[in-house]
Amino acid sequence: MTSHGDYEPSPFRRIRDQVARYEATDGREGGTLEDRPVIILSHRGAKTGKLRKTPLMRIEYNGGYLAVASYGGAPDHPVWYYNLLAHPLVEVRDGATSRAFRAREVSGAEKAELWKTADAAWPHFPEYRARTDRELPVFVLSPTPDQETSDARDQP
Ligand code: F42
Protein backbone atom coordinates (compact mmCIF):
# COMPACT_ATOMS: atom_id res chain seq x y z
CA MET A 1 0.00 0.00 0.00
CA THR A 2 1.35 3.37 -0.96
CA SER A 3 -0.18 6.79 -0.94
CA HIS A 4 1.60 7.74 -4.14
CA GLY A 5 0.83 7.38 -7.79
CA ASP A 6 -2.53 6.13 -8.93
CA TYR A 7 -4.72 8.08 -6.53
CA GLU A 8 -8.27 8.47 -7.85
CA PRO A 9 -9.98 11.33 -5.97
CA SER A 10 -13.59 10.84 -4.92
CA PRO A 11 -16.18 11.93 -7.50
CA PHE A 12 -17.89 13.75 -4.64
CA ARG A 13 -16.45 17.26 -4.37
CA ARG A 14 -16.98 17.56 -0.61
CA ILE A 15 -14.98 14.39 0.07
CA ARG A 16 -12.34 15.20 -2.54
CA ASP A 17 -11.84 18.70 -1.13
CA GLN A 18 -11.74 17.49 2.46
CA VAL A 19 -8.99 14.97 1.68
CA ALA A 20 -6.97 17.62 -0.18
CA ARG A 21 -7.28 20.17 2.64
CA TYR A 22 -6.46 17.55 5.26
CA GLU A 23 -3.31 16.45 3.44
CA ALA A 24 -2.19 20.02 2.74
CA THR A 25 -2.56 21.10 6.39
CA ASP A 26 -1.75 17.89 8.32
CA GLY A 27 -5.39 17.70 9.33
CA ARG A 28 -5.66 21.21 10.74
CA GLU A 29 -8.33 21.77 8.09
CA GLY A 30 -10.84 19.05 7.33
CA GLY A 31 -9.64 17.18 10.39
CA THR A 32 -12.82 17.20 12.46
CA LEU A 33 -16.52 16.48 12.22
CA GLU A 34 -18.62 18.05 14.98
CA ASP A 35 -15.32 18.72 16.79
CA ARG A 36 -14.41 15.01 16.75
CA PRO A 37 -11.19 13.96 15.01
CA VAL A 38 -11.14 12.42 11.57
CA ILE A 39 -8.57 10.21 9.82
CA ILE A 40 -8.00 9.63 6.13
CA LEU A 41 -8.12 5.95 5.14
CA SER A 42 -6.21 5.07 1.95
CA HIS A 43 -7.28 1.81 0.35
CA ARG A 44 -7.33 -0.04 -2.96
CA GLY A 45 -10.41 -0.33 -5.15
CA ALA A 46 -11.66 -3.93 -5.24
CA LYS A 47 -12.31 -3.75 -8.97
CA THR A 48 -9.99 -1.05 -10.29
CA GLY A 49 -7.04 -1.45 -7.90
CA LYS A 50 -6.86 2.34 -7.77
CA LEU A 51 -5.92 4.19 -4.61
CA ARG A 52 -8.98 5.63 -2.84
CA LYS A 53 -9.03 7.98 0.13
CA THR A 54 -11.93 8.14 2.56
CA PRO A 55 -12.39 10.36 5.64
CA LEU A 56 -13.48 8.34 8.68
CA MET A 57 -13.94 9.04 12.38
CA ARG A 58 -10.75 8.52 14.37
CA ILE A 59 -11.45 5.70 16.81
CA GLU A 60 -8.21 4.74 18.50
CA TYR A 61 -7.94 1.12 19.59
CA ASN A 62 -5.09 -1.05 20.79
CA GLY A 63 -2.32 0.82 19.02
CA GLY A 64 -4.41 1.14 15.88
CA TYR A 65 -7.93 2.16 15.01
CA LEU A 66 -11.45 0.93 14.46
CA ALA A 67 -13.12 1.70 11.14
CA VAL A 68 -16.92 1.64 11.13
CA ALA A 69 -18.64 1.30 7.76
CA SER A 70 -21.61 3.31 8.97
CA TYR A 71 -22.16 5.71 6.08
CA GLY A 72 -24.64 7.60 8.25
CA GLY A 73 -26.88 4.55 8.57
CA ALA A 74 -27.46 4.38 4.79
CA PRO A 75 -29.24 1.22 3.54
CA ASP A 76 -26.14 -0.13 1.75
CA HIS A 77 -22.56 -0.58 2.86
CA PRO A 78 -20.16 2.09 1.66
CA VAL A 79 -18.02 1.02 -1.28
CA TRP A 80 -14.86 1.19 0.81
CA TYR A 81 -16.16 -1.73 2.92
CA TYR A 82 -15.79 -4.07 -0.07
CA ASN A 83 -12.42 -2.56 -0.92
CA LEU A 84 -11.11 -3.43 2.55
CA LEU A 85 -12.37 -7.02 2.27
CA ALA A 86 -10.55 -7.39 -1.06
CA HIS A 87 -7.41 -5.47 -0.09
CA PRO A 88 -6.96 -5.37 3.71
CA LEU A 89 -3.60 -3.60 3.65
CA VAL A 90 -4.40 0.07 4.12
CA GLU A 91 -2.85 3.33 5.25
CA VAL A 92 -4.19 5.69 7.85
CA ARG A 93 -3.30 9.34 7.81
CA ASP A 94 -3.78 10.80 11.29
CA GLY A 95 -2.78 14.44 11.29
CA ALA A 96 0.79 14.61 9.98
CA THR A 97 1.44 10.88 10.38
CA SER A 98 0.77 8.08 7.95
CA ARG A 99 1.14 4.41 8.87
CA ALA A 100 0.32 1.02 7.40
CA PHE A 101 -2.35 -1.20 8.90
CA ARG A 102 -4.10 -4.48 8.21
CA ALA A 103 -7.90 -4.41 8.34
CA ARG A 104 -9.81 -7.30 9.92
CA GLU A 105 -13.61 -7.34 10.10
CA VAL A 106 -14.91 -8.34 13.51
CA SER A 107 -18.11 -10.10 14.57
CA GLY A 108 -19.95 -11.60 17.53
CA ALA A 109 -18.86 -10.91 21.09
CA GLU A 110 -15.71 -9.11 19.99
CA LYS A 111 -17.77 -6.70 17.90
CA ALA A 112 -20.29 -6.12 20.68
CA GLU A 113 -17.44 -5.15 22.98
CA LEU A 114 -15.86 -2.85 20.40
CA TRP A 115 -19.08 -0.90 19.91
CA LYS A 116 -18.45 0.62 23.35
CA THR A 117 -15.19 2.11 22.09
CA ALA A 118 -16.73 3.23 18.80
CA ASP A 119 -19.80 4.80 20.42
CA ALA A 120 -17.63 6.74 22.85
CA ALA A 121 -15.67 8.22 19.94
CA TRP A 122 -18.72 9.05 17.79
CA PRO A 123 -22.03 9.16 19.70
CA HIS A 124 -24.12 9.03 16.50
CA PHE A 125 -23.35 5.34 15.84
CA PRO A 126 -26.33 4.10 17.94
CA GLU A 127 -28.76 6.18 15.88
CA TYR A 128 -27.12 4.92 12.66
CA ARG A 129 -27.59 1.33 13.87
CA ALA A 130 -31.25 2.06 14.59
CA ARG A 131 -31.76 3.72 11.20
CA THR A 132 -30.86 0.73 9.01
CA ASP A 133 -31.61 -2.98 8.70
CA ARG A 134 -28.05 -3.81 7.74
CA GLU A 135 -25.51 -4.67 10.39
CA LEU A 136 -22.90 -1.93 10.37
CA PRO A 137 -19.49 -3.52 9.70
CA VAL A 138 -16.58 -2.81 12.05
CA PHE A 139 -12.91 -3.36 11.21
CA VAL A 140 -9.95 -3.46 13.55
CA LEU A 141 -6.98 -1.75 11.89
CA SER A 142 -3.82 -3.29 13.39
CA PRO A 143 -0.32 -1.95 12.72
CA THR A 144 1.54 -4.11 10.23
CA PRO A 145 5.01 -5.38 11.21
CA ASP A 146 6.64 -3.28 8.51
CA GLN A 147 4.77 -0.13 9.46
CA GLU A 148 6.66 3.07 8.97
CA THR A 149 5.98 6.59 10.10
CA SER A 150 6.23 9.08 7.34
CA ASP A 151 4.87 12.22 5.91
CA ALA A 152 1.98 10.96 3.80
CA ARG A 153 1.79 13.96 1.51
CA ASP A 154 1.83 12.70 -2.02
CA GLN A 155 5.15 13.18 -3.74
CA PRO A 156 5.69 12.76 -7.46
N1 F42 B 1 -18.29 7.05 6.63
C1 F42 B 1 -18.27 5.92 7.32
O1 F42 B 1 -18.76 4.90 6.83
N2 F42 B 1 -17.72 5.86 8.59
C2 F42 B 1 -17.17 6.95 9.18
O2 F42 B 1 -16.63 6.84 10.32
C3 F42 B 1 -17.21 8.18 8.46
C4 F42 B 1 -16.70 9.39 8.98
C5 F42 B 1 -16.67 10.53 8.20
C6 F42 B 1 -16.09 11.72 8.70
C7 F42 B 1 -16.05 12.87 7.92
C8 F42 B 1 -16.58 12.83 6.63
O3 F42 B 1 -16.53 13.93 5.87
C9 F42 B 1 -17.14 11.68 6.12
C10 F42 B 1 -17.20 10.51 6.90
N3 F42 B 1 -17.75 9.34 6.39
C11 F42 B 1 -17.75 8.19 7.15
C12 F42 B 1 -18.24 9.26 5.00
C13 F42 B 1 -17.13 8.58 4.16
O4 F42 B 1 -16.09 9.50 3.94
C14 F42 B 1 -17.68 8.08 2.80
O5 F42 B 1 -18.06 9.18 2.02
C15 F42 B 1 -18.85 7.16 2.96
O6 F42 B 1 -18.55 6.14 3.89
C16 F42 B 1 -19.21 6.52 1.63
O7 F42 B 1 -18.11 5.72 1.20
P1 F42 B 1 -18.04 5.17 -0.31
O8 F42 B 1 -16.82 4.30 -0.42
O9 F42 B 1 -19.35 4.57 -0.68
O10 F42 B 1 -17.73 6.55 -1.04
C17 F42 B 1 -18.44 7.08 -2.09
C18 F42 B 1 -18.85 8.50 -1.79
C19 F42 B 1 -17.43 7.12 -3.23
O11 F42 B 1 -16.63 7.99 -3.44
N4 F42 B 1 -17.43 6.11 -3.91
C20 F42 B 1 -16.54 5.94 -4.98
C21 F42 B 1 -17.27 6.14 -6.25
O12 F42 B 1 -16.64 6.42 -7.26
O13 F42 B 1 -18.54 6.09 -6.20
C22 F42 B 1 -16.03 4.55 -4.79
C23 F42 B 1 -14.97 4.20 -5.77
C24 F42 B 1 -14.50 2.77 -5.58
O14 F42 B 1 -14.02 2.39 -4.53
N5 F42 B 1 -14.64 1.95 -6.62
C25 F42 B 1 -14.26 0.57 -6.58
C26 F42 B 1 -12.91 0.33 -7.22
O15 F42 B 1 -12.59 -0.84 -7.50
O16 F42 B 1 -12.15 1.30 -7.42
C27 F42 B 1 -15.30 -0.25 -7.33
C28 F42 B 1 -16.66 0.00 -6.80
C29 F42 B 1 -17.69 -0.93 -7.47
O17 F42 B 1 -18.07 -1.91 -6.85
O18 F42 B 1 -18.06 -0.64 -8.60
CSV table of C-alpha atoms and ligand atoms in Angstrom, one decimal:
chain,number,residue,atom,x,y,z
A,1,MET,CA,0.0,0.0,0.0
A,2,THR,CA,1.4,3.4,-1.0
A,3,SER,CA,-0.2,6.8,-0.9
A,4,HIS,CA,1.6,7.7,-4.1
A,5,GLY,CA,0.8,7.4,-7.8
A,6,ASP,CA,-2.5,6.1,-8.9
A,7,TYR,CA,-4.7,8.1,-6.5
A,8,GLU,CA,-8.3,8.5,-7.9
A,9,PRO,CA,-10.0,11.3,-6.0
A,10,SER,CA,-13.6,10.8,-4.9
A,11,PRO,CA,-16.2,11.9,-7.5
A,12,PHE,CA,-17.9,13.8,-4.6
A,13,ARG,CA,-16.5,17.3,-4.4
A,14,ARG,CA,-17.0,17.6,-0.6
A,15,ILE,CA,-15.0,14.4,0.1
A,16,ARG,CA,-12.3,15.2,-2.5
A,17,ASP,CA,-11.8,18.7,-1.1
A,18,GLN,CA,-11.7,17.5,2.5
A,19,VAL,CA,-9.0,15.0,1.7
A,20,ALA,CA,-7.0,17.6,-0.2
A,21,ARG,CA,-7.3,20.2,2.6
A,22,TYR,CA,-6.5,17.5,5.3
A,23,GLU,CA,-3.3,16.4,3.4
A,24,ALA,CA,-2.2,20.0,2.7
A,25,THR,CA,-2.6,21.1,6.4
A,26,ASP,CA,-1.7,17.9,8.3
A,27,GLY,CA,-5.4,17.7,9.3
A,28,ARG,CA,-5.7,21.2,10.7
A,29,GLU,CA,-8.3,21.8,8.1
A,30,GLY,CA,-10.8,19.1,7.3
A,31,GLY,CA,-9.6,17.2,10.4
A,32,THR,CA,-12.8,17.2,12.5
A,33,LEU,CA,-16.5,16.5,12.2
A,34,GLU,CA,-18.6,18.0,15.0
A,35,ASP,CA,-15.3,18.7,16.8
A,36,ARG,CA,-14.4,15.0,16.8
A,37,PRO,CA,-11.2,14.0,15.0
A,38,VAL,CA,-11.1,12.4,11.6
A,39,ILE,CA,-8.6,10.2,9.8
A,40,ILE,CA,-8.0,9.6,6.1
A,41,LEU,CA,-8.1,6.0,5.1
A,42,SER,CA,-6.2,5.1,2.0
A,43,HIS,CA,-7.3,1.8,0.4
A,44,ARG,CA,-7.3,0.0,-3.0
A,45,GLY,CA,-10.4,-0.3,-5.2
A,46,ALA,CA,-11.7,-3.9,-5.2
A,47,LYS,CA,-12.3,-3.7,-9.0
A,48,THR,CA,-10.0,-1.0,-10.3
A,49,GLY,CA,-7.0,-1.4,-7.9
A,50,LYS,CA,-6.9,2.3,-7.8
A,51,LEU,CA,-5.9,4.2,-4.6
A,52,ARG,CA,-9.0,5.6,-2.8
A,53,LYS,CA,-9.0,8.0,0.1
A,54,THR,CA,-11.9,8.1,2.6
A,55,PRO,CA,-12.4,10.4,5.6
A,56,LEU,CA,-13.5,8.3,8.7
A,57,MET,CA,-13.9,9.0,12.4
A,58,ARG,CA,-10.7,8.5,14.4
A,59,ILE,CA,-11.4,5.7,16.8
A,60,GLU,CA,-8.2,4.7,18.5
A,61,TYR,CA,-7.9,1.1,19.6
A,62,ASN,CA,-5.1,-1.1,20.8
A,63,GLY,CA,-2.3,0.8,19.0
A,64,GLY,CA,-4.4,1.1,15.9
A,65,TYR,CA,-7.9,2.2,15.0
A,66,LEU,CA,-11.5,0.9,14.5
A,67,ALA,CA,-13.1,1.7,11.1
A,68,VAL,CA,-16.9,1.6,11.1
A,69,ALA,CA,-18.6,1.3,7.8
A,70,SER,CA,-21.6,3.3,9.0
A,71,TYR,CA,-22.2,5.7,6.1
A,72,GLY,CA,-24.6,7.6,8.3
A,73,GLY,CA,-26.9,4.5,8.6
A,74,ALA,CA,-27.5,4.4,4.8
A,75,PRO,CA,-29.2,1.2,3.5
A,76,ASP,CA,-26.1,-0.1,1.8
A,77,HIS,CA,-22.6,-0.6,2.9
A,78,PRO,CA,-20.2,2.1,1.7
A,79,VAL,CA,-18.0,1.0,-1.3
A,80,TRP,CA,-14.9,1.2,0.8
A,81,TYR,CA,-16.2,-1.7,2.9
A,82,TYR,CA,-15.8,-4.1,-0.1
A,83,ASN,CA,-12.4,-2.6,-0.9
A,84,LEU,CA,-11.1,-3.4,2.5
A,85,LEU,CA,-12.4,-7.0,2.3
A,86,ALA,CA,-10.6,-7.4,-1.1
A,87,HIS,CA,-7.4,-5.5,-0.1
A,88,PRO,CA,-7.0,-5.4,3.7
A,89,LEU,CA,-3.6,-3.6,3.6
A,90,VAL,CA,-4.4,0.1,4.1
A,91,GLU,CA,-2.8,3.3,5.2
A,92,VAL,CA,-4.2,5.7,7.8
A,93,ARG,CA,-3.3,9.3,7.8
A,94,ASP,CA,-3.8,10.8,11.3
A,95,GLY,CA,-2.8,14.4,11.3
A,96,ALA,CA,0.8,14.6,10.0
A,97,THR,CA,1.4,10.9,10.4
A,98,SER,CA,0.8,8.1,7.9
A,99,ARG,CA,1.1,4.4,8.9
A,100,ALA,CA,0.3,1.0,7.4
A,101,PHE,CA,-2.4,-1.2,8.9
A,102,ARG,CA,-4.1,-4.5,8.2
A,103,ALA,CA,-7.9,-4.4,8.3
A,104,ARG,CA,-9.8,-7.3,9.9
A,105,GLU,CA,-13.6,-7.3,10.1
A,106,VAL,CA,-14.9,-8.3,13.5
A,107,SER,CA,-18.1,-10.1,14.6
A,108,GLY,CA,-19.9,-11.6,17.5
A,109,ALA,CA,-18.9,-10.9,21.1
A,110,GLU,CA,-15.7,-9.1,20.0
A,111,LYS,CA,-17.8,-6.7,17.9
A,112,ALA,CA,-20.3,-6.1,20.7
A,113,GLU,CA,-17.4,-5.2,23.0
A,114,LEU,CA,-15.9,-2.9,20.4
A,115,TRP,CA,-19.1,-0.9,19.9
A,116,LYS,CA,-18.4,0.6,23.4
A,117,THR,CA,-15.2,2.1,22.1
A,118,ALA,CA,-16.7,3.2,18.8
A,119,ASP,CA,-19.8,4.8,20.4
A,120,ALA,CA,-17.6,6.7,22.8
A,121,ALA,CA,-15.7,8.2,19.9
A,122,TRP,CA,-18.7,9.0,17.8
A,123,PRO,CA,-22.0,9.2,19.7
A,124,HIS,CA,-24.1,9.0,16.5
A,125,PHE,CA,-23.3,5.3,15.8
A,126,PRO,CA,-26.3,4.1,17.9
A,127,GLU,CA,-28.8,6.2,15.9
A,128,TYR,CA,-27.1,4.9,12.7
A,129,ARG,CA,-27.6,1.3,13.9
A,130,ALA,CA,-31.3,2.1,14.6
A,131,ARG,CA,-31.8,3.7,11.2
A,132,THR,CA,-30.9,0.7,9.0
A,133,ASP,CA,-31.6,-3.0,8.7
A,134,ARG,CA,-28.1,-3.8,7.7
A,135,GLU,CA,-25.5,-4.7,10.4
A,136,LEU,CA,-22.9,-1.9,10.4
A,137,PRO,CA,-19.5,-3.5,9.7
A,138,VAL,CA,-16.6,-2.8,12.0
A,139,PHE,CA,-12.9,-3.4,11.2
A,140,VAL,CA,-9.9,-3.5,13.6
A,141,LEU,CA,-7.0,-1.8,11.9
A,142,SER,CA,-3.8,-3.3,13.4
A,143,PRO,CA,-0.3,-2.0,12.7
A,144,THR,CA,1.5,-4.1,10.2
A,145,PRO,CA,5.0,-5.4,11.2
A,146,ASP,CA,6.6,-3.3,8.5
A,147,GLN,CA,4.8,-0.1,9.5
A,148,GLU,CA,6.7,3.1,9.0
A,149,THR,CA,6.0,6.6,10.1
A,150,SER,CA,6.2,9.1,7.3
A,151,ASP,CA,4.9,12.2,5.9
A,152,ALA,CA,2.0,11.0,3.8
A,153,ARG,CA,1.8,14.0,1.5
A,154,ASP,CA,1.8,12.7,-2.0
A,155,GLN,CA,5.2,13.2,-3.7
A,156,PRO,CA,5.7,12.8,-7.5
B,1,F42,N1,-18.3,7.0,6.6
B,1,F42,C1,-18.3,5.9,7.3
B,1,F42,O1,-18.8,4.9,6.8
B,1,F42,N2,-17.7,5.9,8.6
B,1,F42,C2,-17.2,7.0,9.2
B,1,F42,O2,-16.6,6.8,10.3
B,1,F42,C3,-17.2,8.2,8.5
B,1,F42,C4,-16.7,9.4,9.0
B,1,F42,C5,-16.7,10.5,8.2
B,1,F42,C6,-16.1,11.7,8.7
B,1,F42,C7,-16.1,12.9,7.9
B,1,F42,C8,-16.6,12.8,6.6
B,1,F42,O3,-16.5,13.9,5.9
B,1,F42,C9,-17.1,11.7,6.1
B,1,F42,C10,-17.2,10.5,6.9
B,1,F42,N3,-17.8,9.3,6.4
B,1,F42,C11,-17.8,8.2,7.2
B,1,F42,C12,-18.2,9.3,5.0
B,1,F42,C13,-17.1,8.6,4.2
B,1,F42,O4,-16.1,9.5,3.9
B,1,F42,C14,-17.7,8.1,2.8
B,1,F42,O5,-18.1,9.2,2.0
B,1,F42,C15,-18.8,7.2,3.0
B,1,F42,O6,-18.6,6.1,3.9
B,1,F42,C16,-19.2,6.5,1.6
B,1,F42,O7,-18.1,5.7,1.2
B,1,F42,P1,-18.0,5.2,-0.3
B,1,F42,O8,-16.8,4.3,-0.4
B,1,F42,O9,-19.4,4.6,-0.7
B,1,F42,O10,-17.7,6.5,-1.0
B,1,F42,C17,-18.4,7.1,-2.1
B,1,F42,C18,-18.8,8.5,-1.8
B,1,F42,C19,-17.4,7.1,-3.2
B,1,F42,O11,-16.6,8.0,-3.4
B,1,F42,N4,-17.4,6.1,-3.9
B,1,F42,C20,-16.5,5.9,-5.0
B,1,F42,C21,-17.3,6.1,-6.3
B,1,F42,O12,-16.6,6.4,-7.3
B,1,F42,O13,-18.5,6.1,-6.2
B,1,F42,C22,-16.0,4.5,-4.8
B,1,F42,C23,-15.0,4.2,-5.8
B,1,F42,C24,-14.5,2.8,-5.6
B,1,F42,O14,-14.0,2.4,-4.5
B,1,F42,N5,-14.6,2.0,-6.6
B,1,F42,C25,-14.3,0.6,-6.6
B,1,F42,C26,-12.9,0.3,-7.2
B,1,F42,O15,-12.6,-0.8,-7.5
B,1,F42,O16,-12.1,1.3,-7.4
B,1,F42,C27,-15.3,-0.3,-7.3
B,1,F42,C28,-16.7,0.0,-6.8
B,1,F42,C29,-17.7,-0.9,-7.5
B,1,F42,O17,-18.1,-1.9,-6.9
B,1,F42,O18,-18.1,-0.6,-8.6
